[in-house]
Short mmCIF file of C-alpha atoms in Angstrom, two decimals:
data_model
loop_
_atom_site.label_atom_id
_atom_site.label_comp_id
_atom_site.label_asym_id
_atom_site.label_seq_id
_atom_site.Cartn_x
_atom_site.Cartn_y
_atom_site.Cartn_z
CA MET A 1 15.45 -8.84 30.91
CA ARG A 2 11.81 -9.66 30.12
CA ASP A 3 10.64 -9.01 33.72
CA VAL A 4 12.63 -5.55 33.66
CA ILE A 5 11.19 -4.43 30.26
CA GLU A 6 7.76 -5.41 31.46
CA ALA A 7 8.12 -3.56 34.60
CA LEU A 8 9.41 -0.50 32.77
CA PHE A 9 6.60 -0.74 30.34
CA PHE A 10 3.87 -0.36 32.85
CA ARG A 11 5.82 2.23 34.71
CA GLU A 12 6.00 4.28 31.45
CA LEU A 13 2.36 3.61 30.80
CA LYS A 14 1.56 5.29 34.12
CA THR A 15 3.79 8.45 33.49
CA ARG A 16 3.42 8.63 29.65
CA PHE A 17 0.18 10.90 29.73
CA GLY A 18 1.33 13.24 32.43
CA LYS A 19 -0.25 14.17 35.64
CA ASN A 20 -3.39 15.08 33.93
CA ARG A 21 -4.32 11.72 32.20
CA ARG A 22 -7.33 12.86 30.55
CA LEU A 23 -5.46 15.58 28.98
CA GLY A 24 -2.70 13.24 27.92
CA TYR A 25 -5.27 10.75 26.38
CA PHE A 26 -6.82 13.72 24.53
CA TRP A 27 -3.41 14.88 23.09
CA VAL A 28 -2.55 11.42 21.90
CA VAL A 29 -5.78 11.23 19.80
CA GLY A 30 -6.10 15.08 19.31
CA GLU A 31 -2.68 15.76 17.80
CA PRO A 32 -3.16 13.68 14.64
CA MET A 33 -6.90 14.41 14.52
CA THR A 34 -6.15 18.09 14.52
CA HIS A 35 -3.65 17.59 11.43
CA ILE A 36 -6.22 15.42 9.63
CA LEU A 37 -9.06 17.88 10.13
CA PHE A 38 -6.78 20.81 8.95
CA PHE A 39 -5.93 19.24 5.72
CA LEU A 40 -9.23 18.04 5.18
CA VAL A 41 -10.46 21.66 5.22
CA ILE A 42 -7.41 22.64 2.99
CA PHE A 43 -8.33 19.86 0.39
CA THR A 44 -12.10 20.95 0.51
CA LEU A 45 -11.38 24.38 -0.24
CA ILE A 46 -9.21 23.41 -3.22
CA ARG A 47 -11.90 21.01 -4.16
CA THR A 48 -9.76 17.90 -3.99
CA ARG A 49 -11.62 15.75 -1.59
CA THR A 50 -10.84 12.48 -3.46
CA ILE A 51 -7.79 10.53 -4.52
CA PRO A 52 -8.25 7.84 -7.11
CA GLN A 53 -9.40 4.61 -5.32
CA VAL A 54 -8.66 6.15 -1.87
CA PRO A 55 -10.92 8.03 0.58
CA ILE A 56 -9.05 11.12 1.48
CA GLU A 57 -9.82 10.73 5.27
CA MET A 58 -8.21 7.18 5.03
CA PHE A 59 -5.40 8.47 3.08
CA LEU A 60 -4.49 10.94 5.84
CA VAL A 61 -4.88 8.44 8.77
CA THR A 62 -2.47 6.15 7.10
CA GLY A 63 0.01 8.93 6.84
CA PHE A 64 -0.13 10.95 10.20
CA VAL A 65 -0.78 8.21 12.72
CA PRO A 66 2.18 5.93 11.53
CA PHE A 67 4.46 9.04 11.20
CA PHE A 68 3.71 10.27 14.52
CA MET A 69 4.43 6.81 16.04
CA PHE A 70 7.76 6.97 14.32
CA ARG A 71 8.61 10.42 15.44
CA ASN A 72 7.52 9.69 19.00
CA ILE A 73 9.52 6.50 19.39
CA VAL A 74 12.46 8.43 18.28
CA THR A 75 11.82 11.23 20.74
CA GLN A 76 10.75 9.09 23.63
CA ILE A 77 13.85 7.02 23.31
CA MET A 78 16.10 10.19 23.39
CA ALA A 79 14.36 11.42 26.54
CA GLY A 80 14.10 8.13 28.17
CA VAL A 81 17.50 7.99 29.94
CA GLN A 82 17.23 11.41 31.37
CA ALA A 83 13.68 10.57 32.68
CA ASN A 84 14.87 7.27 34.22
CA ARG A 85 18.30 8.20 35.58
CA ALA A 86 17.43 7.07 39.11
CA LEU A 87 16.36 3.69 37.84
CA ILE A 88 19.55 3.18 35.97
CA ALA A 89 21.46 3.22 39.19
CA TYR A 90 19.82 -0.32 39.92
CA LYS A 91 22.14 -2.81 38.30
CA PRO A 92 19.32 -5.02 36.56
CA VAL A 93 18.13 -1.83 34.65
CA LYS A 94 20.04 -0.89 31.45
CA PRO A 95 19.25 2.01 28.93
CA ILE A 96 18.40 -0.55 26.36
CA HIS A 97 15.61 -1.73 28.53
CA ILE A 98 14.20 1.64 28.59
CA PHE A 99 14.56 2.03 24.95
CA ILE A 100 12.67 -1.18 24.20
CA ALA A 101 9.92 -0.36 26.78
CA ARG A 102 9.25 2.96 25.41
CA THR A 103 9.13 1.67 21.77
CA LEU A 104 6.61 -1.00 22.71
CA LEU A 105 4.39 1.53 24.43
CA GLU A 106 4.41 4.09 21.67
CA MET A 107 3.49 1.05 19.16
CA CYS A 108 0.63 0.00 21.27
CA ILE A 109 -0.66 3.67 21.74
CA TYR A 110 -0.50 4.47 18.03
CA PHE A 111 -1.81 1.12 16.84
CA ALA A 112 -4.79 1.70 19.01
CA VAL A 113 -5.17 5.22 17.67
CA PHE A 114 -4.93 4.04 14.13
CA VAL A 115 -7.59 1.21 14.69
CA LEU A 116 -9.71 3.96 16.55
CA PHE A 117 -9.49 6.55 13.71
CA MET A 118 -10.08 3.83 10.94
CA ALA A 119 -13.12 2.52 12.80
CA GLY A 120 -14.53 5.94 13.47
CA PHE A 121 -14.18 7.19 9.83
CA GLY A 122 -15.48 3.95 8.47
CA TRP A 123 -18.56 4.23 10.76
CA PHE A 124 -19.34 7.73 10.26
CA LEU A 125 -18.77 8.14 6.66
CA ASP A 126 -19.69 4.49 5.65
CA LEU A 127 -16.21 3.68 4.23
CA PRO A 128 -14.47 0.25 3.96
CA ILE A 129 -11.87 -0.14 6.99
CA LEU A 130 -10.36 -3.59 6.40
CA PRO A 131 -7.01 -3.51 4.59
CA VAL A 132 -6.61 -5.41 1.43
CA HIS A 133 -3.44 -7.23 2.63
CA PHE A 134 -3.46 -7.39 6.43
CA LEU A 135 -0.14 -8.99 6.85
CA GLU A 136 1.85 -6.59 4.75
CA VAL A 137 0.13 -3.61 6.45
CA PHE A 138 1.08 -4.95 9.84
CA ILE A 139 4.68 -5.63 8.81
CA ALA A 140 4.98 -2.04 7.54
CA PHE A 141 3.64 -0.70 10.60
CA LEU A 142 6.09 -2.77 12.64
CA GLY A 143 8.90 -1.91 10.27
CA LEU A 144 8.30 1.65 10.92
CA ALA A 145 8.39 1.21 14.69
CA PHE A 146 11.69 -0.85 14.08
CA LEU A 147 13.19 2.11 12.18
CA GLY A 148 12.08 4.56 14.83
CA PHE A 149 13.86 2.30 17.41
CA ALA A 150 17.10 2.01 15.55
CA LEU A 151 17.16 5.94 14.83
CA GLY A 152 16.16 6.66 18.30
CA VAL A 153 19.17 4.53 19.66
CA CYS A 154 21.69 6.45 17.40
CA LEU A 155 20.18 9.73 18.30
CA ALA A 156 20.05 9.26 22.04
CA PHE A 157 23.83 9.01 21.98
CA LEU A 158 24.15 12.10 19.69
CA ASN A 159 21.75 14.17 21.89
CA SER A 160 23.65 12.99 25.02
CA GLU A 161 27.16 13.87 23.74
CA VAL A 162 26.74 16.75 21.37
CA GLU A 163 25.48 20.21 22.67
CA TYR A 164 22.38 21.52 20.99
CA ALA A 165 21.85 18.38 19.03
CA GLN A 166 18.24 18.22 19.97
CA ILE A 167 17.67 21.43 18.07
CA PHE A 168 18.96 20.03 14.73
CA ILE A 169 17.31 16.59 15.40
CA ASN A 170 13.95 18.54 15.64
CA TYR A 171 14.57 20.16 12.38
CA GLY A 172 15.41 16.94 10.68
CA ILE A 173 12.23 15.23 11.93
CA ASN A 174 10.26 18.27 10.53
CA ILE A 175 12.10 17.80 7.19
CA LEU A 176 10.98 14.11 7.23
CA TYR A 177 7.49 15.13 8.00
CA PHE A 178 7.18 16.87 4.48
CA GLY A 179 9.56 14.43 2.71
CA SER A 180 7.63 11.33 3.58
CA ALA A 181 4.67 11.78 1.56
CA VAL A 182 2.36 11.85 4.75
CA LEU A 183 -0.01 14.49 3.46
CA TYR A 184 0.29 14.14 -0.42
CA PRO A 185 0.23 11.03 -2.76
CA LEU A 186 3.66 10.31 -3.98
CA TRP A 187 2.55 9.62 -7.57
CA ILE A 188 1.57 13.30 -8.01
CA MET A 189 5.43 14.28 -7.79
CA PRO A 190 7.70 14.60 -10.88
CA ASP A 191 9.93 11.48 -11.60
CA TYR A 192 13.11 13.06 -10.65
CA ILE A 193 11.69 14.11 -7.20
CA ILE A 194 10.30 10.73 -6.63
CA GLU A 195 13.73 9.14 -7.26
CA ILE A 196 15.16 11.45 -4.65
CA LEU A 197 12.38 10.78 -2.18
CA LEU A 198 12.67 6.93 -2.53
CA TYR A 199 15.96 7.20 -0.43
CA ASN A 200 13.73 8.05 2.50
CA PRO A 201 12.96 4.80 4.46
CA VAL A 202 10.01 6.36 6.20
CA LEU A 203 8.38 7.28 2.93
CA GLN A 204 8.96 3.51 1.77
CA PHE A 205 7.13 2.10 4.73
CA LEU A 206 4.27 4.56 4.41
CA GLU A 207 3.98 3.80 0.69
CA ILE A 208 3.96 -0.02 1.31
CA LEU A 209 1.42 0.39 4.00
CA ARG A 210 -0.94 2.42 1.63
CA GLU A 211 -0.36 0.15 -1.34
CA ASN A 212 -1.36 -2.86 0.69
CA TYR A 213 -4.20 -1.16 2.53
CA PHE A 214 -6.20 0.30 -0.23
CA ASP A 215 -7.51 -1.61 -3.29
CA GLY A 216 -6.34 -0.11 -6.53
CA TYR A 217 -3.88 2.26 -4.80
CA PRO A 218 -1.12 3.21 -7.58
CA GLN A 219 2.13 1.57 -7.06
CA ILE A 220 5.44 3.28 -7.43
CA ASP A 221 8.56 1.43 -8.89
CA GLY A 222 11.33 1.10 -6.31
CA ILE A 223 8.99 0.69 -3.25
CA SER A 224 9.74 -2.61 -1.46
CA PHE A 225 10.51 -3.86 2.15
CA THR A 226 14.29 -4.58 1.22
CA TYR A 227 15.53 -1.06 1.33
CA PRO A 228 14.01 0.37 4.50
CA LEU A 229 14.56 -2.71 6.45
CA SER A 230 18.10 -3.01 5.41
CA PHE A 231 18.34 0.71 6.31
CA GLY A 232 16.92 0.12 9.80
CA ILE A 233 19.34 -2.88 10.38
CA ILE A 234 22.32 -0.82 9.61
CA LEU A 235 21.19 2.04 11.74
CA LEU A 236 20.48 -0.37 14.62
CA PHE A 237 24.04 -2.09 14.18
CA ILE A 238 25.59 1.29 14.44
CA GLY A 239 23.52 2.34 17.46
CA LEU A 240 24.16 -0.81 19.35
CA TRP A 241 27.86 -0.96 18.46
CA TYR A 242 28.10 2.72 20.01
CA TYR A 243 25.82 1.42 22.72
CA TYR A 244 28.22 -1.37 23.75
CA PHE A 245 31.02 1.12 24.31
CA ARG A 246 29.41 4.12 25.69
CA TYR A 247 26.23 3.20 27.37
CA LYS A 248 27.65 3.89 30.83
CA TYR A 249 27.99 7.58 29.81
CA LEU A 250 24.50 7.81 28.19
CA GLY A 251 22.54 10.60 29.94
CA GLN A 252 25.33 12.19 31.59
CA ILE A 253 25.26 16.13 31.55
CA ARG A 254 27.32 17.45 29.00
#
């Protein structure tokens, strides 16, 4: 299994950025950078360049990059089987191997992008770049990748068996984008809105990451590893249960 996943990982690495690799490399960095610069301009225009105890540039990086990693893990898993249908004809290669390889690749890519952005902003703007609690930040990053993997496995079957599911899934991811406190601090919301948003496990991981990255970051009651990890484990159980019975039909044309 390890050899298969390793081979798939390097195969995906070669094809991940398309035929024009330079454009692919630019897009991986350019997409989150475009979002960050756009909202920096917006915050500058409304004269809100600072959040208490947190440089706004760092705040946006800790929102956009992890969320894009989560989103891409989900979408890459959903598209993984169709893109590798010829390989699945070989007995040693299973869809789950493709799911794991694509998840590991997206984790590596966006972890590198995260470090690059933090180092870049820290150097140009003379900002501190080291997290206050490195282990908790790293676990939150891994937890978000795990959640993306679990959701991706579930949605891969939904996308394979339900016509037009991709359209509604894309809408759902866009809703998550705005409901996960990616571009705004959670504590500015009214309490009754916060209580609703806390049911979002993606938001929980992002808030855990920020609470442990920045010194003095305001903490919200109800944020913990327990809920989002439990949510991810339940999702993964559902996805693997369905995978056990239906993986042979995954990727077939509806």
